[in-house]
Every structure is written in structure tokens, then in C-alpha cells.
Amino acid sequence: MIITMKKTAPQAEADKIVKNLEAKGLSVTLIRGTDYNVFGVVGDTTGVDEKIIAANPYVDNVQRVAAPYKRANRLFHEADTVVDVSGVKVGGRERIVVIGGPCSVEGREPLLEIAREVKAAGGSMLRGGAYKPRTSPYNFQGLGSEGIAYLREAREATGLPIVSELMSIDKIDEFEENVDLVQIGARNMQNFDLLKAVGKMHRPVLLKRGLANTIEEWIMAAEYIMDGGNENVIFCERGIRTFEKYTRNTLDLSVVPIIKQRSHLPIIIDPSHATGNWQLVESMSLAAIAAGADGLIIEVHNDPEHAWSDGAQSLKPANFRSVIEKGRKIAQVIGRDL
Ligand code: PEP
Ligand code: MN
């Protein structure tokens, strides 16, 4: 961390800052300039709030050199983390995973049917929302526990691990017991109490990027979960909000190599929520694989026109199969399996 202080700063002000940093176990070196004094701070600065230092009227600038995250940081954990989701491995050089399933669980039979299609196509996990974060309170809110029970049945029928979104702390036990991969949705990416609670779970977590969050904020959200003791976090890019109207969100594929540089955790792409349009899902899926993503999560529905949520972005099973078939070829080119 580099702190730039005005030359006019009284010695007592500079001493105060240095003392506070040294009390945190950091060492501070002073470089005297003509107009400014510059303090170089060395050590683990993750616990330092630079905004508090910047509040000093004599401080001109505070600049972080090290990233504010530690556990998620590639710097301290060189090897790729491979997250084990009930036997399905995600990350490293493992097979690229493709998760498929409906936006919402709509009933026992419809879910079983889609689950069988996902399995037959070569999908490696089944997704399905039982608790749904809907923009309108008048829209379908999910089947709740009934939906979780159908997901369990579908897992039994197909052997596919199940992924579902956890929205509230009071459902933690239900998810701990029943769900293989716990999804934290975009809207809850910075629900810090929820992140802390999930950090105490023994289930891996799929952490979606918030609608308007920076990569650093997203990694810090993973840091919350990991700090609680749960190191099994998978990032999921699902598009961010921009001025563009032709797509529901803007898929930021550059996050794949950036996350890979910065973190050892796996990252998968959700081309369904990113585009909002089933016709764009295949090309974005192939691009995601080419970019080095560890997997995809795709909405699949037998009858998208009558889906209870997100029909416009849901693939029919035949198209889902096509994504996997073409994806396999792209994976081969970059030396991975799918
Ligand atoms: C979902 O996966 O159905 C969902 C609501 O995703 P997101 O949180 O990315 O909008
Ligand atoms: Mn959806």
C-alpha cells in the first residue's frame, strides 16, 4: 500500500497513521519528496480500510498494491482448486461440466422429463429453482420445499447432482441436507449475512456475479464464504447490466481469463441469463468454452413457450444436445474434455 501525504502535514498526523499501521503488524517506510511524503506499507494489508486513511485531510492519495482478498487469491494458492460436487469435479484440467435444467421446478413429471433429457445429452448436473427471486411479486415464486423434493427424485432417477438457489438463511438446513451445489443468485451476491451463513455450510457454492458488480467485489463475496471455512466456491458469470437492450444482460467473457489470473477457483458461464434469448445461447456457450470456462449452466425446457419463468432463454433438449456436441469439439481444440 502506498500513502501519499502533503508536505504540510504536521508530524503528529504522520505519526498517527504510521502508529496505527504498525499496530496491525505492518512495516512502514518513508520516502521524503519535495512536495509530498510517501509511505510504503509492507505486510498483509487485507485488514486495512484505505478509506479511513484517506479521510485524513493531509492524505492526498492511498493506493493498494496487493489485492484485498487472500483466500481466493491465486498468489497464495498457485494450483487450481477443483471443487467436488457429489462426485462431479469442477475446475483445473477436469472435464468441462454442463449443467442443464429448467429455470424453475414446475412439477414432478416435467422435471423428471427434463432431467432425463439433460442426462441423455451428456449433462453433468441438473439445475432447477425451487425458491425464485422474481422481479414481480405477482409472478411465480417457486414451489419451495415441494420443488426440492422433486429435484431429489430427479437426482435419484438420473444420478445427476442437483443445483438450486438459496435465497434466505432460514432455508440453510434444507439446502445442507438436500442440495448438492448451493447457488447464490446475482441479486444476493452482496447479501453478506447470507454469504457468512453459506460459509459455514458443508456444500459447495455456485456464486453468481451481481447484476452491477465489479470483478473485485465478486471475488470479495467469495472471500466472505471462504473466510467462514467453506473453500468450495465456483464463480458463475451471468451477464452484467449495461445500456444494451438487444440482450437481457451483457455477457462479460473477459472475466474468464481474469478470474483465472487472479483466483484459483473455478468459473462457469450462464449464457441463458446473460443473453435472455435462446438463439444466442449456443454461440455464447461455445465462446465460453473457448475462453477457458470450466463449465456452463444452461436453462433447458421441454416446452419453453409455456415455461413458468425464463422461457425465452430456455433451450429445447435437442438444442441443448447440440451445444454439448459442438462444445466437445471446441474443448478438444483447447485440450480439454467435455
Ligand atoms: C437463475 O439461475 O434462475 C437466476 C435467477 O439467476 P440469476 O441470479 O443469475 O439471475
Ligand atoms: Mn432463470
CSV table of C-alpha atoms and ligand atoms in Angstrom, one decimal:
chain,number,residue,atom,x,y,z
A,1,MET,CA,0.0,0.0,0.0
A,2,ILE,CA,1.3,3.4,-0.9
A,3,ILE,CA,0.2,6.5,1.1
A,4,THR,CA,0.9,10.0,-0.3
A,5,MET,CA,0.8,12.8,2.3
A,6,LYS,CA,1.1,16.5,1.8
A,7,LYS,CA,4.4,18.1,3.0
A,8,THR,CA,2.3,20.5,5.1
A,9,ALA,CA,1.1,17.6,7.3
A,10,PRO,CA,2.1,18.1,10.9
A,11,GLN,CA,4.5,15.4,12.2
A,12,ALA,CA,1.8,14.3,14.7
A,13,GLU,CA,-0.6,13.4,11.8
A,14,ALA,CA,2.0,11.3,10.0
A,15,ASP,CA,3.0,9.6,13.3
A,16,LYS,CA,-0.7,8.7,14.0
A,17,ILE,CA,-1.0,6.9,10.7
A,18,VAL,CA,2.3,5.1,11.0
A,19,LYS,CA,1.5,4.0,14.5
A,20,ASN,CA,-1.9,2.6,13.5
A,21,LEU,CA,-0.4,0.6,10.7
A,22,GLU,CA,2.5,-0.7,12.8
A,23,ALA,CA,-0.1,-1.8,15.4
A,24,LYS,CA,-1.5,-4.0,12.7
A,25,GLY,CA,1.9,-5.7,12.3
A,26,LEU,CA,2.8,-3.7,9.1
A,27,SER,CA,6.1,-2.1,8.4
A,28,VAL,CA,6.1,1.5,7.1
A,29,THR,CA,9.0,3.1,5.1
A,30,LEU,CA,9.1,6.8,4.5
A,31,ILE,CA,10.3,8.4,1.2
A,32,ARG,CA,10.7,12.2,1.5
A,33,GLY,CA,9.8,14.1,-1.7
A,34,THR,CA,9.8,17.8,-2.4
A,35,ASP,CA,6.0,18.3,-2.4
A,36,TYR,CA,4.9,15.0,-0.8
A,37,ASN,CA,6.0,12.4,1.6
A,38,VAL,CA,5.3,8.9,0.5
A,39,PHE,CA,4.8,6.0,2.9
A,40,GLY,CA,5.3,2.5,1.6
A,41,VAL,CA,3.4,0.0,3.7
A,42,VAL,CA,4.5,-3.6,3.6
A,43,GLY,CA,2.7,-6.7,5.0
A,44,ASP,CA,-0.7,-8.2,4.9
A,45,THR,CA,-2.9,-5.1,4.3
A,46,THR,CA,-6.2,-7.0,3.8
A,47,GLY,CA,-7.4,-5.8,7.2
A,48,VAL,CA,-6.7,-2.1,6.4
A,49,ASP,CA,-9.5,0.1,5.3
A,50,GLU,CA,-7.9,2.5,2.9
A,51,LYS,CA,-10.9,4.8,3.1
A,52,ILE,CA,-10.2,5.5,6.7
A,53,ILE,CA,-6.6,6.6,5.9
A,54,ALA,CA,-7.9,8.7,3.0
A,55,ALA,CA,-10.2,10.5,5.4
A,56,ASN,CA,-7.2,12.3,6.9
A,57,PRO,CA,-7.1,15.8,5.5
A,58,TYR,CA,-3.4,15.7,4.9
A,59,VAL,CA,-3.5,12.4,2.9
A,60,ASP,CA,-3.6,13.1,-0.8
A,61,ASN,CA,-3.9,9.5,-2.1
A,62,VAL,CA,-4.0,5.9,-0.9
A,63,GLN,CA,-3.2,3.2,-3.3
A,64,ARG,CA,-3.4,-0.5,-2.8
A,65,VAL,CA,-0.7,-2.6,-4.4
A,66,ALA,CA,-2.0,-6.0,-3.1
A,67,ALA,CA,-5.5,-7.3,-3.8
A,68,PRO,CA,-7.8,-7.1,-0.8
A,69,TYR,CA,-8.6,-10.8,-1.0
A,70,LYS,CA,-6.4,-13.5,0.4
A,71,ARG,CA,-8.1,-16.9,0.4
A,72,ALA,CA,-9.4,-16.6,-3.1
A,73,ASN,CA,-6.1,-15.2,-4.4
A,74,ARG,CA,-4.0,-17.2,-6.8
A,75,LEU,CA,-0.9,-15.5,-5.4
A,76,PHE,CA,-1.2,-17.7,-2.2
A,77,HIS,CA,-2.6,-20.8,-3.8
A,78,GLU,CA,-1.0,-21.4,-7.1
A,79,ALA,CA,-2.7,-24.7,-8.1
A,80,ASP,CA,-6.3,-24.6,-9.5
A,81,THR,CA,-8.9,-25.6,-7.0
A,82,VAL,CA,-11.1,-28.5,-8.1
A,83,VAL,CA,-14.5,-28.4,-6.5
A,84,ASP,CA,-16.1,-31.8,-5.9
A,85,VAL,CA,-19.9,-31.6,-6.3
A,86,SER,CA,-21.0,-35.0,-5.1
A,87,GLY,CA,-18.5,-36.7,-7.4
A,88,VAL,CA,-18.6,-34.3,-10.3
A,89,LYS,CA,-15.3,-32.4,-10.3
A,90,VAL,CA,-15.2,-28.7,-11.4
A,91,GLY,CA,-12.1,-26.8,-12.3
A,92,GLY,CA,-8.4,-27.5,-13.0
A,93,ARG,CA,-8.0,-29.7,-16.1
A,94,GLU,CA,-11.1,-31.7,-15.2
A,95,ARG,CA,-13.8,-32.3,-17.7
A,96,ILE,CA,-15.8,-29.2,-18.6
A,97,VAL,CA,-19.2,-29.5,-16.8
A,98,VAL,CA,-22.5,-28.7,-18.4
A,99,ILE,CA,-25.4,-28.1,-16.0
A,100,GLY,CA,-28.9,-28.1,-17.6
A,101,GLY,CA,-32.4,-27.8,-16.3
A,102,PRO,CA,-35.4,-25.5,-16.0
A,103,CYS,CA,-35.3,-22.1,-14.6
A,104,SER,CA,-38.0,-23.1,-12.1
A,105,VAL,CA,-39.1,-26.6,-11.0
A,106,GLU,CA,-42.7,-26.7,-12.2
A,107,GLY,CA,-43.8,-30.1,-11.1
A,108,ARG,CA,-42.7,-33.7,-10.7
A,109,GLU,CA,-43.3,-35.1,-14.2
A,110,PRO,CA,-42.0,-32.0,-16.1
A,111,LEU,CA,-38.8,-32.0,-14.1
A,112,LEU,CA,-38.2,-35.8,-14.4
A,113,GLU,CA,-38.6,-35.5,-18.2
A,114,ILE,CA,-36.1,-32.6,-18.5
A,115,ALA,CA,-33.7,-34.3,-16.1
A,116,ARG,CA,-33.7,-37.4,-18.3
A,117,GLU,CA,-33.1,-35.3,-21.4
A,118,VAL,CA,-30.2,-33.4,-19.7
A,119,LYS,CA,-28.7,-36.8,-18.7
A,120,ALA,CA,-29.1,-38.3,-22.1
A,121,ALA,CA,-27.5,-35.3,-23.8
A,122,GLY,CA,-24.4,-35.7,-21.6
A,123,GLY,CA,-25.2,-33.0,-19.0
A,124,SER,CA,-23.3,-33.4,-15.7
A,125,MET,CA,-25.7,-31.8,-13.2
A,126,LEU,CA,-29.4,-30.8,-13.0
A,127,ARG,CA,-30.4,-27.2,-12.2
A,128,GLY,CA,-33.9,-26.1,-11.0
A,129,GLY,CA,-35.1,-23.2,-8.9
A,130,ALA,CA,-37.4,-24.0,-6.1
A,131,TYR,CA,-37.2,-20.6,-4.4
A,132,LYS,CA,-37.2,-18.0,-7.1
A,133,PRO,CA,-36.0,-14.3,-6.9
A,134,ARG,CA,-38.6,-12.8,-9.2
A,135,THR,CA,-38.7,-9.0,-10.0
A,136,SER,CA,-42.5,-9.0,-9.6
A,137,PRO,CA,-44.2,-10.3,-6.5
A,138,TYR,CA,-47.1,-11.4,-8.8
A,139,ASN,CA,-45.0,-13.8,-10.8
A,140,PHE,CA,-44.5,-17.5,-9.9
A,141,GLN,CA,-42.3,-17.6,-6.8
A,142,GLY,CA,-41.3,-21.3,-7.0
A,143,LEU,CA,-42.6,-24.5,-5.4
A,144,GLY,CA,-40.4,-24.2,-2.4
A,145,SER,CA,-39.9,-27.5,-0.4
A,146,GLU,CA,-42.0,-29.4,-2.9
A,147,GLY,CA,-39.6,-28.3,-5.6
A,148,ILE,CA,-36.6,-29.5,-3.6
A,149,ALA,CA,-38.4,-32.9,-3.2
A,150,TYR,CA,-38.8,-33.2,-7.0
A,151,LEU,CA,-35.2,-32.3,-7.5
A,152,ARG,CA,-34.2,-35.1,-5.1
A,153,GLU,CA,-36.4,-37.5,-7.1
A,154,ALA,CA,-34.8,-36.4,-10.3
A,155,ARG,CA,-31.4,-36.9,-8.8
A,156,GLU,CA,-32.3,-40.4,-7.8
A,157,ALA,CA,-33.7,-41.2,-11.3
A,158,THR,CA,-30.7,-39.9,-13.2
A,159,GLY,CA,-27.7,-39.8,-10.8
A,160,LEU,CA,-27.2,-36.1,-11.6
A,161,PRO,CA,-26.2,-33.9,-8.7
A,162,ILE,CA,-28.7,-31.0,-8.2
A,163,VAL,CA,-28.1,-27.3,-8.2
A,164,SER,CA,-30.7,-24.9,-6.7
A,165,GLU,CA,-30.8,-21.3,-5.5
A,166,LEU,CA,-30.7,-20.5,-1.8
A,167,MET,CA,-32.3,-17.1,-1.1
A,168,SER,CA,-32.6,-17.0,2.7
A,169,ILE,CA,-30.7,-18.1,5.8
A,170,ASP,CA,-33.8,-19.8,7.2
A,171,LYS,CA,-33.5,-22.4,4.4
A,172,ILE,CA,-29.9,-23.3,5.1
A,173,ASP,CA,-30.7,-26.6,6.8
A,174,GLU,CA,-33.0,-27.7,4.0
A,175,PHE,CA,-30.2,-27.0,1.4
A,176,GLU,CA,-27.5,-28.5,3.5
A,177,GLU,CA,-29.5,-31.7,3.7
A,178,ASN,CA,-30.8,-31.9,0.1
A,179,VAL,CA,-28.9,-29.8,-2.5
A,180,ASP,CA,-25.5,-30.8,-3.9
A,181,LEU,CA,-24.5,-27.3,-5.2
A,182,VAL,CA,-25.9,-24.3,-3.5
A,183,GLN,CA,-26.5,-21.4,-5.8
A,184,ILE,CA,-26.2,-17.8,-4.6
A,185,GLY,CA,-28.1,-15.7,-7.2
A,186,ALA,CA,-27.0,-12.5,-8.7
A,187,ARG,CA,-29.3,-10.5,-6.5
A,188,ASN,CA,-27.8,-11.9,-3.4
A,189,MET,CA,-24.1,-11.7,-4.3
A,190,GLN,CA,-23.6,-9.0,-1.7
A,191,ASN,CA,-26.0,-10.3,0.9
A,192,PHE,CA,-23.2,-10.5,3.4
A,193,ASP,CA,-25.2,-12.3,6.2
A,194,LEU,CA,-26.2,-14.9,3.7
A,195,LEU,CA,-22.6,-15.3,2.4
A,196,LYS,CA,-21.4,-15.7,6.0
A,197,ALA,CA,-24.0,-18.4,6.6
A,198,VAL,CA,-23.1,-20.2,3.5
A,199,GLY,CA,-19.5,-20.1,4.6
A,200,LYS,CA,-20.5,-22.4,7.4
A,201,MET,CA,-22.1,-24.9,5.1
A,202,HIS,CA,-20.5,-28.2,4.0
A,203,ARG,CA,-21.9,-27.9,0.5
A,204,PRO,CA,-20.1,-26.3,-2.4
A,205,VAL,CA,-21.4,-22.9,-3.6
A,206,LEU,CA,-22.1,-21.5,-7.0
A,207,LEU,CA,-21.6,-17.8,-6.6
A,208,LYS,CA,-23.2,-15.8,-9.4
A,209,ARG,CA,-21.9,-12.3,-10.3
A,210,GLY,CA,-24.2,-9.5,-9.2
A,211,LEU,CA,-26.0,-7.5,-11.9
A,212,ALA,CA,-23.8,-4.5,-11.4
A,213,ASN,CA,-20.7,-5.7,-9.6
A,214,THR,CA,-17.1,-5.4,-10.3
A,215,ILE,CA,-14.8,-8.5,-10.5
A,216,GLU,CA,-13.1,-7.4,-7.3
A,217,GLU,CA,-16.5,-7.1,-5.4
A,218,TRP,CA,-17.3,-10.6,-6.7
A,219,ILE,CA,-14.1,-12.1,-5.5
A,220,MET,CA,-14.6,-10.3,-2.2
A,221,ALA,CA,-18.0,-12.1,-2.0
A,222,ALA,CA,-16.2,-15.4,-2.5
A,223,GLU,CA,-13.8,-14.3,0.2
A,224,TYR,CA,-16.7,-13.9,2.7
A,225,ILE,CA,-17.7,-17.5,2.0
A,226,MET,CA,-14.2,-18.9,2.2
A,227,ASP,CA,-13.5,-16.9,5.4
A,228,GLY,CA,-16.3,-18.8,7.0
A,229,GLY,CA,-14.5,-22.0,6.3
A,230,ASN,CA,-16.2,-23.1,3.1
A,231,GLU,CA,-13.4,-23.1,0.4
A,232,ASN,CA,-15.5,-24.8,-2.3
A,233,VAL,CA,-16.7,-21.9,-4.3
A,234,ILE,CA,-17.4,-21.8,-8.1
A,235,PHE,CA,-17.8,-18.5,-9.8
A,236,CYS,CA,-20.6,-18.0,-12.3
A,237,GLU,CA,-20.7,-15.1,-14.8
A,238,ARG,CA,-24.3,-14.5,-15.9
A,239,GLY,CA,-24.0,-11.1,-17.6
A,240,ILE,CA,-24.0,-7.6,-16.2
A,241,ARG,CA,-26.3,-4.7,-16.7
A,242,THR,CA,-25.3,-2.2,-19.4
A,243,PHE,CA,-27.0,0.2,-21.7
A,244,GLU,CA,-27.5,-2.5,-24.3
A,245,LYS,CA,-31.1,-3.5,-25.0
A,246,TYR,CA,-30.8,-6.3,-27.6
A,247,THR,CA,-29.7,-8.7,-24.8
A,248,ARG,CA,-31.1,-9.1,-21.3
A,249,ASN,CA,-27.6,-8.6,-19.9
A,250,THR,CA,-24.1,-8.2,-21.4
A,251,LEU,CA,-22.0,-11.3,-21.2
A,252,ASP,CA,-18.6,-10.3,-19.9
A,253,LEU,CA,-16.5,-13.2,-21.1
A,254,SER,CA,-13.2,-11.4,-20.3
A,255,VAL,CA,-13.9,-12.4,-16.7
A,256,VAL,CA,-12.8,-16.0,-17.5
A,257,PRO,CA,-9.1,-15.3,-18.1
A,258,ILE,CA,-9.2,-12.5,-15.4
A,259,ILE,CA,-10.6,-14.8,-12.8
A,260,LYS,CA,-8.1,-17.5,-13.8
A,261,GLN,CA,-5.3,-15.0,-13.3
A,262,ARG,CA,-6.5,-13.6,-10.0
A,263,SER,CA,-8.0,-16.7,-8.4
A,264,HIS,CA,-7.5,-20.4,-8.2
A,265,LEU,CA,-11.3,-21.0,-8.0
A,266,PRO,CA,-13.2,-22.5,-11.0
A,267,ILE,CA,-15.5,-20.4,-13.1
A,268,ILE,CA,-18.5,-21.3,-15.2
A,269,ILE,CA,-20.7,-19.3,-17.6
A,270,ASP,CA,-24.5,-18.9,-17.7
A,271,PRO,CA,-25.3,-17.9,-21.3
A,272,SER,CA,-29.1,-18.1,-20.6
A,273,HIS,CA,-29.4,-15.2,-18.1
A,274,ALA,CA,-26.6,-13.4,-19.9
A,275,THR,CA,-28.4,-13.2,-23.2
A,276,GLY,CA,-32.1,-13.7,-22.3
A,277,ASN,CA,-32.5,-15.2,-25.8
A,278,TRP,CA,-32.3,-18.9,-26.6
A,279,GLN,CA,-31.0,-18.1,-30.1
A,280,LEU,CA,-27.8,-16.7,-28.6
A,281,VAL,CA,-27.1,-19.4,-26.1
A,282,GLU,CA,-25.3,-21.8,-28.3
A,283,SER,CA,-22.8,-19.3,-29.7
A,284,MET,CA,-22.1,-17.9,-26.3
A,285,SER,CA,-21.6,-21.3,-24.8
A,286,LEU,CA,-19.0,-22.2,-27.4
A,287,ALA,CA,-17.3,-18.9,-26.9
A,288,ALA,CA,-17.2,-19.5,-23.1
A,289,ILE,CA,-15.6,-22.9,-23.6
A,290,ALA,CA,-13.0,-21.4,-26.0
A,291,ALA,CA,-12.3,-18.7,-23.4
A,292,GLY,CA,-11.4,-21.4,-20.9
A,293,ALA,CA,-14.5,-21.6,-18.7
A,294,ASP,CA,-14.7,-24.7,-16.5
A,295,GLY,CA,-18.4,-25.2,-17.3
A,296,LEU,CA,-21.8,-23.9,-18.4
A,297,ILE,CA,-25.1,-23.6,-16.7
A,298,ILE,CA,-27.9,-23.6,-19.3
A,299,GLU,CA,-31.7,-23.4,-18.9
A,300,VAL,CA,-33.5,-26.3,-20.6
A,301,HIS,CA,-37.2,-26.7,-21.0
A,302,ASN,CA,-39.4,-29.2,-23.0
A,303,ASP,CA,-41.9,-26.5,-23.8
A,304,PRO,CA,-40.3,-23.1,-23.5
A,305,GLU,CA,-43.4,-21.3,-24.7
A,306,HIS,CA,-45.2,-22.4,-21.6
A,307,ALA,CA,-42.4,-22.2,-19.1
A,308,TRP,CA,-43.4,-20.6,-15.8
A,309,SER,CA,-40.2,-18.5,-15.9
A,310,ASP,CA,-37.5,-17.6,-18.4
A,311,GLY,CA,-38.9,-19.5,-21.4
A,312,ALA,CA,-37.5,-17.1,-23.9
A,313,GLN,CA,-33.9,-18.0,-22.9
A,314,SER,CA,-34.5,-21.8,-22.4
A,315,LEU,CA,-33.2,-24.3,-24.9
A,316,LYS,CA,-35.2,-27.3,-26.0
A,317,PRO,CA,-33.4,-30.6,-25.3
A,318,ALA,CA,-32.3,-31.1,-28.9
A,319,ASN,CA,-30.6,-27.7,-28.9
A,320,PHE,CA,-29.0,-28.4,-25.5
A,321,ARG,CA,-27.6,-31.6,-27.1
A,322,SER,CA,-26.2,-29.6,-30.0
A,323,VAL,CA,-24.4,-27.3,-27.6
A,324,ILE,CA,-22.8,-30.3,-25.9
A,325,GLU,CA,-21.8,-31.9,-29.2
A,326,LYS,CA,-20.3,-28.7,-30.7
A,327,GLY,CA,-18.8,-27.8,-27.3
A,328,ARG,CA,-16.9,-31.1,-27.3
A,329,LYS,CA,-15.1,-30.1,-30.5
A,330,ILE,CA,-14.1,-26.7,-29.1
A,331,ALA,CA,-13.0,-28.3,-25.9
A,332,GLN,CA,-10.7,-30.6,-27.9
A,333,VAL,CA,-9.1,-27.7,-29.6
A,334,ILE,CA,-8.1,-26.2,-26.2
A,335,GLY,CA,-7.0,-29.5,-24.9
A,336,ARG,CA,-9.9,-30.2,-22.5
A,337,ASP,CA,-12.7,-32.8,-22.4
A,338,LEU,CA,-16.4,-32.2,-22.2
B,1,PEP,C1,-31.5,-18.4,-12.1
B,1,PEP,O1,-30.4,-19.1,-12.2
B,1,PEP,O2,-32.6,-18.9,-12.4
B,1,PEP,C2,-31.3,-17.0,-11.7
B,1,PEP,C3,-32.4,-16.4,-11.1
B,1,PEP,O3,-30.1,-16.5,-11.9
B,1,PEP,P1,-29.5,-15.0,-11.6
B,1,PEP,O4,-29.4,-14.9,-10.2
B,1,PEP,O5,-28.2,-15.1,-12.4
B,1,PEP,O6,-30.5,-14.0,-12.2
B,2,MN,MN,-33.9,-18.2,-14.8
